[in-house]
PDB file of C-alpha atoms in Angstrom:
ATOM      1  CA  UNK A 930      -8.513   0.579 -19.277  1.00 93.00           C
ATOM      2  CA  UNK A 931      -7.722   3.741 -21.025  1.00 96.00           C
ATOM      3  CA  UNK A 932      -4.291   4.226 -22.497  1.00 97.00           C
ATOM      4  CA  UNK A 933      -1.852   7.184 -23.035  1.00 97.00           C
ATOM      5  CA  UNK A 934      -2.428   9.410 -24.629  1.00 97.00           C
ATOM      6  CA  UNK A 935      -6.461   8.925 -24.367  1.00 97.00           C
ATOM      7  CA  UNK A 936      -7.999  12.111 -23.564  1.00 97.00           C
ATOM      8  CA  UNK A 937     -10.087  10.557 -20.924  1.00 96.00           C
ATOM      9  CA  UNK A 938      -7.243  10.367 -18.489  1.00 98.00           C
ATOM     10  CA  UNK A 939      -6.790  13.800 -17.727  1.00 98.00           C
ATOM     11  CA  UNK A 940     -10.860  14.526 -16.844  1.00 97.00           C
ATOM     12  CA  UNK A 941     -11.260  15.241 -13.094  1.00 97.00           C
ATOM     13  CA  UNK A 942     -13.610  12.840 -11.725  1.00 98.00           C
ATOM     14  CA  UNK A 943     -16.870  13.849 -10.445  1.00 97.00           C
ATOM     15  CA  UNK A 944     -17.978  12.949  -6.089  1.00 98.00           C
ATOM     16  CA  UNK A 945     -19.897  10.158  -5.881  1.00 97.00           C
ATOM     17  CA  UNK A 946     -23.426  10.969  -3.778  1.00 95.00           C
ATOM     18  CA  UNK A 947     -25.372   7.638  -3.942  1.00 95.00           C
ATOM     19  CA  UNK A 948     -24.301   4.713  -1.609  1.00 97.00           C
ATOM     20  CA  UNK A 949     -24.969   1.281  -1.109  1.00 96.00           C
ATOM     21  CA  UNK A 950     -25.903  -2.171  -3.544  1.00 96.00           C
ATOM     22  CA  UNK A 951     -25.271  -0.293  -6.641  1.00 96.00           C
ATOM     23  CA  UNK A 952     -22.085   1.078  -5.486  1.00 97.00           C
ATOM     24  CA  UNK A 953     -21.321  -2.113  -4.003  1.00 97.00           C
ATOM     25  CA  UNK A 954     -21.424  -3.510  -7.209  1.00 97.00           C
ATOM     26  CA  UNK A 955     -19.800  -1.661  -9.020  1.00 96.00           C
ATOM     27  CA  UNK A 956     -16.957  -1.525  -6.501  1.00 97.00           C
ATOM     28  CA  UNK A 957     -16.642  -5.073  -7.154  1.00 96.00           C
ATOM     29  CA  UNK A 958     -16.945  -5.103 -10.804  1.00 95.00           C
ATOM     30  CA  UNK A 959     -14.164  -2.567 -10.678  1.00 95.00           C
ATOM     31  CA  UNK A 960     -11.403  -5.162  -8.464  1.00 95.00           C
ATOM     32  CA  UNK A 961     -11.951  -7.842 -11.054  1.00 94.00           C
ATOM     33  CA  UNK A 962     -10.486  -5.630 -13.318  1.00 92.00           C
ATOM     34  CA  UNK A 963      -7.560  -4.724 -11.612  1.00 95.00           C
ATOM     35  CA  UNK A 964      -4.160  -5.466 -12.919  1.00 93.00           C
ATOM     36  CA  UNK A 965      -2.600  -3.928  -9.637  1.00 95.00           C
ATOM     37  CA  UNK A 966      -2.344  -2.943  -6.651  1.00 96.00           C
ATOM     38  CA  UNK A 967      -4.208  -0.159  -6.876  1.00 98.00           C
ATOM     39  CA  UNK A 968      -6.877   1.996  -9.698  1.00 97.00           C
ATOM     40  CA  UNK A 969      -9.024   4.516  -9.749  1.00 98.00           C
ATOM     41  CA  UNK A 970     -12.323   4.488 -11.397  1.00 97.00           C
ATOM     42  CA  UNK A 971     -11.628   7.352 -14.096  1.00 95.00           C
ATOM     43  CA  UNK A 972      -8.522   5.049 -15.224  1.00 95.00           C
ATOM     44  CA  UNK A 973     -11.828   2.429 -17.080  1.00 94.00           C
ATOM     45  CA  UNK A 974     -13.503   6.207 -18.161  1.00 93.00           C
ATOM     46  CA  UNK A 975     -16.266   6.223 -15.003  1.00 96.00           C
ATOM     47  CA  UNK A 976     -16.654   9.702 -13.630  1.00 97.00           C
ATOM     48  CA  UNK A 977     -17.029   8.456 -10.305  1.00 98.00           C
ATOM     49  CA  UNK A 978     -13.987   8.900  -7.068  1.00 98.00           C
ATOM     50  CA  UNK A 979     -13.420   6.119  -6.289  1.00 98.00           C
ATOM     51  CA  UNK A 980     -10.178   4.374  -5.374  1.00 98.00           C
ATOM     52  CA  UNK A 981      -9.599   0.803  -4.710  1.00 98.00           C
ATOM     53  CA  UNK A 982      -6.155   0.097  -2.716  1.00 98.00           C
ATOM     54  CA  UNK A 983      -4.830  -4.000  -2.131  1.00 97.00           C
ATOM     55  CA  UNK A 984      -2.339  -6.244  -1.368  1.00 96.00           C
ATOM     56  CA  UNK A 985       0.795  -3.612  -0.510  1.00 95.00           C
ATOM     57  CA  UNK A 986      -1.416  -0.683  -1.065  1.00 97.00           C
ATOM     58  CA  UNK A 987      -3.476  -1.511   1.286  1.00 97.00           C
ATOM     59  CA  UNK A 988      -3.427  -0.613   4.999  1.00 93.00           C
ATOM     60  CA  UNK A 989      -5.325  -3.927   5.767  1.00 90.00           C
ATOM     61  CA  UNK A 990      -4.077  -6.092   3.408  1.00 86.00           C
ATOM     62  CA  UNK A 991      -7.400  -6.783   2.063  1.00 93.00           C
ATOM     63  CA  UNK A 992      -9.147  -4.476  -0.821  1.00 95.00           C
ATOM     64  CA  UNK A 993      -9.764  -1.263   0.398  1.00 98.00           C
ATOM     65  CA  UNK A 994     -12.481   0.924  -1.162  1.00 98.00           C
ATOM     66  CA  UNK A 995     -12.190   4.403  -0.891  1.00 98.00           C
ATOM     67  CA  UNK A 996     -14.955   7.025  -1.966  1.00 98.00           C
ATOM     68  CA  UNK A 997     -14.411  10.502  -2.433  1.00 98.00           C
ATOM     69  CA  UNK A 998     -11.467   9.995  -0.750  1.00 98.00           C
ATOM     70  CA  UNK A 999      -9.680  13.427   0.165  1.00 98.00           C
ATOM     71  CA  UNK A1000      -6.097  14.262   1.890  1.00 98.00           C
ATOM     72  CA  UNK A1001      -6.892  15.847   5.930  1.00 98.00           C
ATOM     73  CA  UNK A1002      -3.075  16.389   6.688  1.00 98.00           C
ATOM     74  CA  UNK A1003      -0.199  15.264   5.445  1.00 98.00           C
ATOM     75  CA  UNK A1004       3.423  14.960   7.002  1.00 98.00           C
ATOM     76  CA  UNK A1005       5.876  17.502   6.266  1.00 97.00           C
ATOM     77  CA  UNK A1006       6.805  18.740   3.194  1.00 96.00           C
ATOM     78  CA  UNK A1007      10.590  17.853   4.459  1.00 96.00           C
ATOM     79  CA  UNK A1008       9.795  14.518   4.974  1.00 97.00           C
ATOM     80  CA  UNK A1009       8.484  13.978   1.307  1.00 98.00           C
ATOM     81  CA  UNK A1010      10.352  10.133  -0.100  1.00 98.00           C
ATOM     82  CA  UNK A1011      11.773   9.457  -3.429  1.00 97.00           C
ATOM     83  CA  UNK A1012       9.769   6.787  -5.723  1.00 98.00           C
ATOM     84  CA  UNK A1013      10.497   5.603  -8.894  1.00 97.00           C
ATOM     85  CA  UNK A1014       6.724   5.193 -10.201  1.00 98.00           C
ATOM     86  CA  UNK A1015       5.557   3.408 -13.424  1.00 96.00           C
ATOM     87  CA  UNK A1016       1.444   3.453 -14.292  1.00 97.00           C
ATOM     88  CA  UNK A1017      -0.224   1.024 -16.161  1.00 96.00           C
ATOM     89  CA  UNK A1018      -1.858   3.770 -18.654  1.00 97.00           C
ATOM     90  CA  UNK A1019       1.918   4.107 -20.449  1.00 97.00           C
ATOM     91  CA  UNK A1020       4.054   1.775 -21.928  1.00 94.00           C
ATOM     92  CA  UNK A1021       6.044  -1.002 -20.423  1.00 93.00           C
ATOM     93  CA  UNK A1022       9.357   0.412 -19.256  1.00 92.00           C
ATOM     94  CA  UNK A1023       8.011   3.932 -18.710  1.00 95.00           C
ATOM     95  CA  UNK A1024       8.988   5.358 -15.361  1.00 96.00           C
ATOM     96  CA  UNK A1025       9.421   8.736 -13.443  1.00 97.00           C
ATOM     97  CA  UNK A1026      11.094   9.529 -10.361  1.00 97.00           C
ATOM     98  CA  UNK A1027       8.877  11.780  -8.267  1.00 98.00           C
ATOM     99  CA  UNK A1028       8.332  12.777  -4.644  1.00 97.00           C
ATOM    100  CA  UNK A1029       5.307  11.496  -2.521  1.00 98.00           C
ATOM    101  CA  UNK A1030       4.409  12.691   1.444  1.00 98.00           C
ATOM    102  CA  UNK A1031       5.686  10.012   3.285  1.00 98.00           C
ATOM    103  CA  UNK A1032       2.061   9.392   5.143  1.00 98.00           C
ATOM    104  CA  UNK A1033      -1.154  10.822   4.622  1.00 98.00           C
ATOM    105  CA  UNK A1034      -4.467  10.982   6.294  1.00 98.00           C
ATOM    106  CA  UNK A1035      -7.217  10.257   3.774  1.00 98.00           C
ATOM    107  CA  UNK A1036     -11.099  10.749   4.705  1.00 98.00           C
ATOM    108  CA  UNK A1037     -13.171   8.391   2.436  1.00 98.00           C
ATOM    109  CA  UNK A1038     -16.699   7.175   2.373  1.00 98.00           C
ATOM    110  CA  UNK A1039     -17.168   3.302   2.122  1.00 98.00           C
ATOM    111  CA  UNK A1040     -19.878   2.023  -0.458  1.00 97.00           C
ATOM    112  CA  UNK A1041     -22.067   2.103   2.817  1.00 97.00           C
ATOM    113  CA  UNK A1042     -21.586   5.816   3.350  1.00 97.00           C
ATOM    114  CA  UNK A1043     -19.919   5.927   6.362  1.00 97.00           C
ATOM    115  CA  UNK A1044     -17.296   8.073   7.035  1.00 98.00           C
ATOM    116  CA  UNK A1045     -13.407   6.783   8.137  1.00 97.00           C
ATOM    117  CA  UNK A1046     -10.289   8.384   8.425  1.00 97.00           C
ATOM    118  CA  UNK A1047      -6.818   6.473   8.296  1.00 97.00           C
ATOM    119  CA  UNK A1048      -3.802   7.662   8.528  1.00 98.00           C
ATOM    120  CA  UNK A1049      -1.497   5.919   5.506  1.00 98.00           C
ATOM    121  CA  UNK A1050       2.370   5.094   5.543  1.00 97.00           C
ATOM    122  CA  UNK A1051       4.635   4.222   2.738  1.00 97.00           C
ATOM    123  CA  UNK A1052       3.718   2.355  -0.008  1.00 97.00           C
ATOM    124  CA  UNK A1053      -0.090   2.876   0.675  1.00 98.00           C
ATOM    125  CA  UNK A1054       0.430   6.457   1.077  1.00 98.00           C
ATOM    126  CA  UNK A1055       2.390   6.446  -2.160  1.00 98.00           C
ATOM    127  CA  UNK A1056      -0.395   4.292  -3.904  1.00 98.00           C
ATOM    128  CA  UNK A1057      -3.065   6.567  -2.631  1.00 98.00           C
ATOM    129  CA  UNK A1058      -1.871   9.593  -3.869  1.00 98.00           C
ATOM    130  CA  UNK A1059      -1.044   7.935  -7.417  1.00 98.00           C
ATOM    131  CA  UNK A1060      -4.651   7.218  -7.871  1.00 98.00           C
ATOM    132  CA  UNK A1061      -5.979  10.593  -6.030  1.00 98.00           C
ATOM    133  CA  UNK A1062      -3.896  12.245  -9.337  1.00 98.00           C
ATOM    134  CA  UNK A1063      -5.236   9.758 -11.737  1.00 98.00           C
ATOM    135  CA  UNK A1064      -8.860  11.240 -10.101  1.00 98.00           C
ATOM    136  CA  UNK A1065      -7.812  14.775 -10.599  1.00 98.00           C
ATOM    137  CA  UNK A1066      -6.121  13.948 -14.283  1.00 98.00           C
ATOM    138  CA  UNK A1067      -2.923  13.970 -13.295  1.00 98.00           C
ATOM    139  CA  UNK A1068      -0.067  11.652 -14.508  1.00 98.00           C
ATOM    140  CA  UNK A1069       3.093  10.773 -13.404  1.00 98.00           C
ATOM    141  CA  UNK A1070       4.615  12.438 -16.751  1.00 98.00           C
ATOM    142  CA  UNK A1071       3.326  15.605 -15.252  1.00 98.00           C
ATOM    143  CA  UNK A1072       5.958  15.604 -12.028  1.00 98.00           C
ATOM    144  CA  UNK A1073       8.575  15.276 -14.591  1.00 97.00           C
ATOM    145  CA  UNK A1074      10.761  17.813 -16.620  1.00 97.00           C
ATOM    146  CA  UNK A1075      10.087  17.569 -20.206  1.00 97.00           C
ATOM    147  CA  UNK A1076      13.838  16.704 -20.319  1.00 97.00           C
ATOM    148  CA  UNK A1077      13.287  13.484 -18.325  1.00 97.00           C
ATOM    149  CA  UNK A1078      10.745  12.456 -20.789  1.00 97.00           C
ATOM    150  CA  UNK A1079      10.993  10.124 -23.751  1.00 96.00           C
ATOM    151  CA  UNK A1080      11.021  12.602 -26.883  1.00 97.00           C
ATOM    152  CA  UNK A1081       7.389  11.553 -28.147  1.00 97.00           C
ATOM    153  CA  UNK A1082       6.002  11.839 -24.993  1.00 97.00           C
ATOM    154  CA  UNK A1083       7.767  15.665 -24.089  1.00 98.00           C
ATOM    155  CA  UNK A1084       6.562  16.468 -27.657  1.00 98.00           C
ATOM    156  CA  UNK A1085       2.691  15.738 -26.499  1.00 98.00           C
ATOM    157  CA  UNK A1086       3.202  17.111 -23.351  1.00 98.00           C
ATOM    158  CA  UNK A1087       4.946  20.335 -23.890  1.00 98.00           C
ATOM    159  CA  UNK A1088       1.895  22.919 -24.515  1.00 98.00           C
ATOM    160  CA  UNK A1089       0.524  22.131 -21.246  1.00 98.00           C
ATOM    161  CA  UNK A1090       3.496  20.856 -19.145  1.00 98.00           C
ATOM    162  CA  UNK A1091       3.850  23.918 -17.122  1.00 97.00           C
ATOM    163  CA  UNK A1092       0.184  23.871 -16.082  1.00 97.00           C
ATOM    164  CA  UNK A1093       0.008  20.410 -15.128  1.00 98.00           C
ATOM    165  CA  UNK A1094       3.180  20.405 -13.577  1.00 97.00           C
ATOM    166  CA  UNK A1095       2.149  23.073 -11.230  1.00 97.00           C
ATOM    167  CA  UNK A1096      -0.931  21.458 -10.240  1.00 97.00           C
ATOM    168  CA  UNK A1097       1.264  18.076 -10.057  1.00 98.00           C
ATOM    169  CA  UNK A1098       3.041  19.452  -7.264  1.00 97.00           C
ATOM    170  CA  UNK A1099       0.364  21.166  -5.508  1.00 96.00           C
ATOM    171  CA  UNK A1100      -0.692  19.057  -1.954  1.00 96.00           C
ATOM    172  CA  UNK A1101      -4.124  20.303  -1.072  1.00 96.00           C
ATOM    173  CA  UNK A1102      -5.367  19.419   2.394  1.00 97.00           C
ATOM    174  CA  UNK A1103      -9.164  19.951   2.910  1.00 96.00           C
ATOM    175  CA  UNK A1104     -11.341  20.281   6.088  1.00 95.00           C
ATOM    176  CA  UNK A1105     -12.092  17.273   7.454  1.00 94.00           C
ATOM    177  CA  UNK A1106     -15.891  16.234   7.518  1.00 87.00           C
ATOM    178  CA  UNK A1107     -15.467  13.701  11.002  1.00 80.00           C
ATOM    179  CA  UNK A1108     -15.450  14.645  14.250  1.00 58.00           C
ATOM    180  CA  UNK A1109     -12.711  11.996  14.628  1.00 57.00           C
ATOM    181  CA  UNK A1110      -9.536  13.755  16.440  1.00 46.00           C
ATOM    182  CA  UNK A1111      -6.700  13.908  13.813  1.00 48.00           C
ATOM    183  CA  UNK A1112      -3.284  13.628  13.762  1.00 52.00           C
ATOM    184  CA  UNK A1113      -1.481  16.409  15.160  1.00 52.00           C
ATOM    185  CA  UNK A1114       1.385  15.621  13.255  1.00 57.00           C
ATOM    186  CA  UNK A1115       0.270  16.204  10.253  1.00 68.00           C
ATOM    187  CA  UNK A1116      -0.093  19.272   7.792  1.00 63.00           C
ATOM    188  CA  UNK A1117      -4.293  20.664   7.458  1.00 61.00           C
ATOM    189  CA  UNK A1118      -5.784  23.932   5.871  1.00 47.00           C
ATOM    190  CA  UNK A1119      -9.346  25.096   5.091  1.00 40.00           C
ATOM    191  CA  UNK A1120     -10.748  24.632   2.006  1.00 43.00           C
ATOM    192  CA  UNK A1121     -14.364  24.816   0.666  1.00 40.00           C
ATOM    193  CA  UNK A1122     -16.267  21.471   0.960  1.00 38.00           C
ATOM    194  CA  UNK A1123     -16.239  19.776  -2.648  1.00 41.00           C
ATOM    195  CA  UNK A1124     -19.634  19.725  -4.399  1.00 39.00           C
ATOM    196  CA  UNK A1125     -21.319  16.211  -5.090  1.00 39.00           C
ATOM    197  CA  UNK A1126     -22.812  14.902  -7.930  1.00 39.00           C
ATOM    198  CA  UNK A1127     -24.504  11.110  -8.733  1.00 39.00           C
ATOM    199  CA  UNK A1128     -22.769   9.309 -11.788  1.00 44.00           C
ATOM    200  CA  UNK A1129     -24.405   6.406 -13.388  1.00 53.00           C
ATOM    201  CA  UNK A1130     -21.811   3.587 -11.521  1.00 56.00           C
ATOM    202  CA  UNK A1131     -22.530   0.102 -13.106  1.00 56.00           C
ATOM    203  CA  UNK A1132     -23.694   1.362 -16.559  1.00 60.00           C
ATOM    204  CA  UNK A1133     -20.413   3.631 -17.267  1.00 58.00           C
ATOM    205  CA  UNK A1134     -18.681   0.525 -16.334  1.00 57.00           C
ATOM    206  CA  UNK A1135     -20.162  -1.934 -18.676  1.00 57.00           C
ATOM    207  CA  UNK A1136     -19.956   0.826 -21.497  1.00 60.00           C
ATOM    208  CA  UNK A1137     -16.291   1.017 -20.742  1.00 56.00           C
ATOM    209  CA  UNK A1138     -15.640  -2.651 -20.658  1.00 55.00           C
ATOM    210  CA  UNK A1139     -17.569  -3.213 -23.521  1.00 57.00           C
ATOM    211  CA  UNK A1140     -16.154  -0.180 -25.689  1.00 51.00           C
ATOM    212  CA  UNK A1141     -13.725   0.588 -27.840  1.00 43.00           C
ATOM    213  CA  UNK A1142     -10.125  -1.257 -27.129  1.00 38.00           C
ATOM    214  CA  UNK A1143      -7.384   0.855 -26.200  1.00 34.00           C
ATOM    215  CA  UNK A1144      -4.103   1.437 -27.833  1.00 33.00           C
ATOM    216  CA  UNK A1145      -1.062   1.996 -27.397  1.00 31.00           C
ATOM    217  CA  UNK A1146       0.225   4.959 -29.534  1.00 30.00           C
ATOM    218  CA  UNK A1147       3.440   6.134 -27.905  1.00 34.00           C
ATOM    219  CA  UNK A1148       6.559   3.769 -28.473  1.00 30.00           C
ATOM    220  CA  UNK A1149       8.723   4.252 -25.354  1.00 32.00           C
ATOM    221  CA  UNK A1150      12.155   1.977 -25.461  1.00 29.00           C
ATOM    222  CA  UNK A1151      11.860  -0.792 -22.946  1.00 27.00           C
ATOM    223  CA  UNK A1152      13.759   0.134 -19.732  1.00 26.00           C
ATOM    224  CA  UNK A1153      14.859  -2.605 -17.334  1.00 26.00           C
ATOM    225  CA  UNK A1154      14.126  -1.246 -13.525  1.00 27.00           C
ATOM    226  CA  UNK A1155      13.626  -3.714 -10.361  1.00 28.00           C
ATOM    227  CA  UNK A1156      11.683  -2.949  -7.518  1.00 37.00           C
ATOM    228  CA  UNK A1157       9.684  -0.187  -9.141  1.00 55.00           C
ATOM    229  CA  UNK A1158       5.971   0.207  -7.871  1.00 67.00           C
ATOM    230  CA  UNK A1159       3.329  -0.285  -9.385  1.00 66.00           C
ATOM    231  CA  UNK A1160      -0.092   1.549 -10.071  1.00 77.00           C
ATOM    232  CA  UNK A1161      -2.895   1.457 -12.263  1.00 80.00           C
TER     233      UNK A1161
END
């Protein structure tokens, strides 16, 4: 998995276009390498959306694979909950208080192709949109002031805070693609239809697990915080 400050993490992923055994497989190869309870593909340097959701983050309970997953409505702006987040891409004990939508409704392909919609409430919702800004290169440092930050990180972030910020605390909602009714409740807009593209699934994977090893190169002091949740 790539580490902060890696360059890698703030790419925005490319759609996915080809479904089925490859996918599959690769879908799979990415859950054994998950060290929570949720990751997105970009996180092991694939340029592929996808987004795998379990345990807590997961509507089901069981692993949820998302492709090309994309936000149809979202409740209120109003309604928007306090989390404290930490990601696995920064130190142990960094953290940043931020705002999520307290429920989305996410449109995703399966590795099959098909098209669902499901409506997602607290910590999946939370989880979701963690990894949909890991797919966009965005990071939790990003819906921070530079203030809030630990000194070396503010000092790496600063010439681009205010741009990433702003796009931090953007929440897009796109057309939806089903014919499935949708929430009323919930926030929509019109936006163009996102191109697609067809990257190279299992092969980008093996290069990344077989690559060069990550490390850490920003010292954050350890911070003792219970009941903070956790992405990848």
């Amino acid at each position: 998995m790539a580490l902060y400050p890696d360059p890698v993490l703030r790419l925005s992923a490319a759609p996915v276009s080809r479904y089925g055994a490859e996918l599959e497989r690769f879908a799979q190869m990415l859950a054994a390498r998950m060290e929570s309870n949720a990751i997105a593909a970009s996180q092991f340097g694939v340029d592929a959306r996808v987004v795998i959701l379990r345990g807590a983050a997961s509507p089901t309970g069981s692993p949820l694979v998302l492709v090309n997953p994309r936000i149809v409505g979202r409740s209120a702006e109003a309604r928007m909950r306090p989390w404290r987040e930490i990601c696995l891409v920064f130190p142990t004990g960094m953290d940043v208080e931020l705002l999520r939508d307290e429920s989305v409704q996410v449109e995703a392909e399966g590795v099959d192709g098909i098209t669902r919609v499901r409506t997602l409430r607290g910590e999946a919702s939370r989880a979701l949109q963690h990894e949909l800004d890991h797919l966009n290169g965005v990071l939790i440092v990003d819906h921070a002031a530079l203030d809030e930050l630990p000194p070396t990180i503010a000092a790496l972030e600063s010439a681009q805070h205010i741009k990433r910020q702003r796009r931090a605390f953007e929440r897009p909602v796109v057309p939806s693609r089903s014919r499935r009714r949708e929430d009323s409740s919930l926030e929509r807009s019109t936006e163009p239809r996102p191109r697609t593209s067809s990257p190279p699934y299992l092969a980008a994977l093996r290069r990344a697990a077989a690559g060069r090893r990550y490390q850490r190169t920003v010292h954050v002091p350890s911070i003792d915080h219970c009941s903070v949740p956790v992405s990848g």
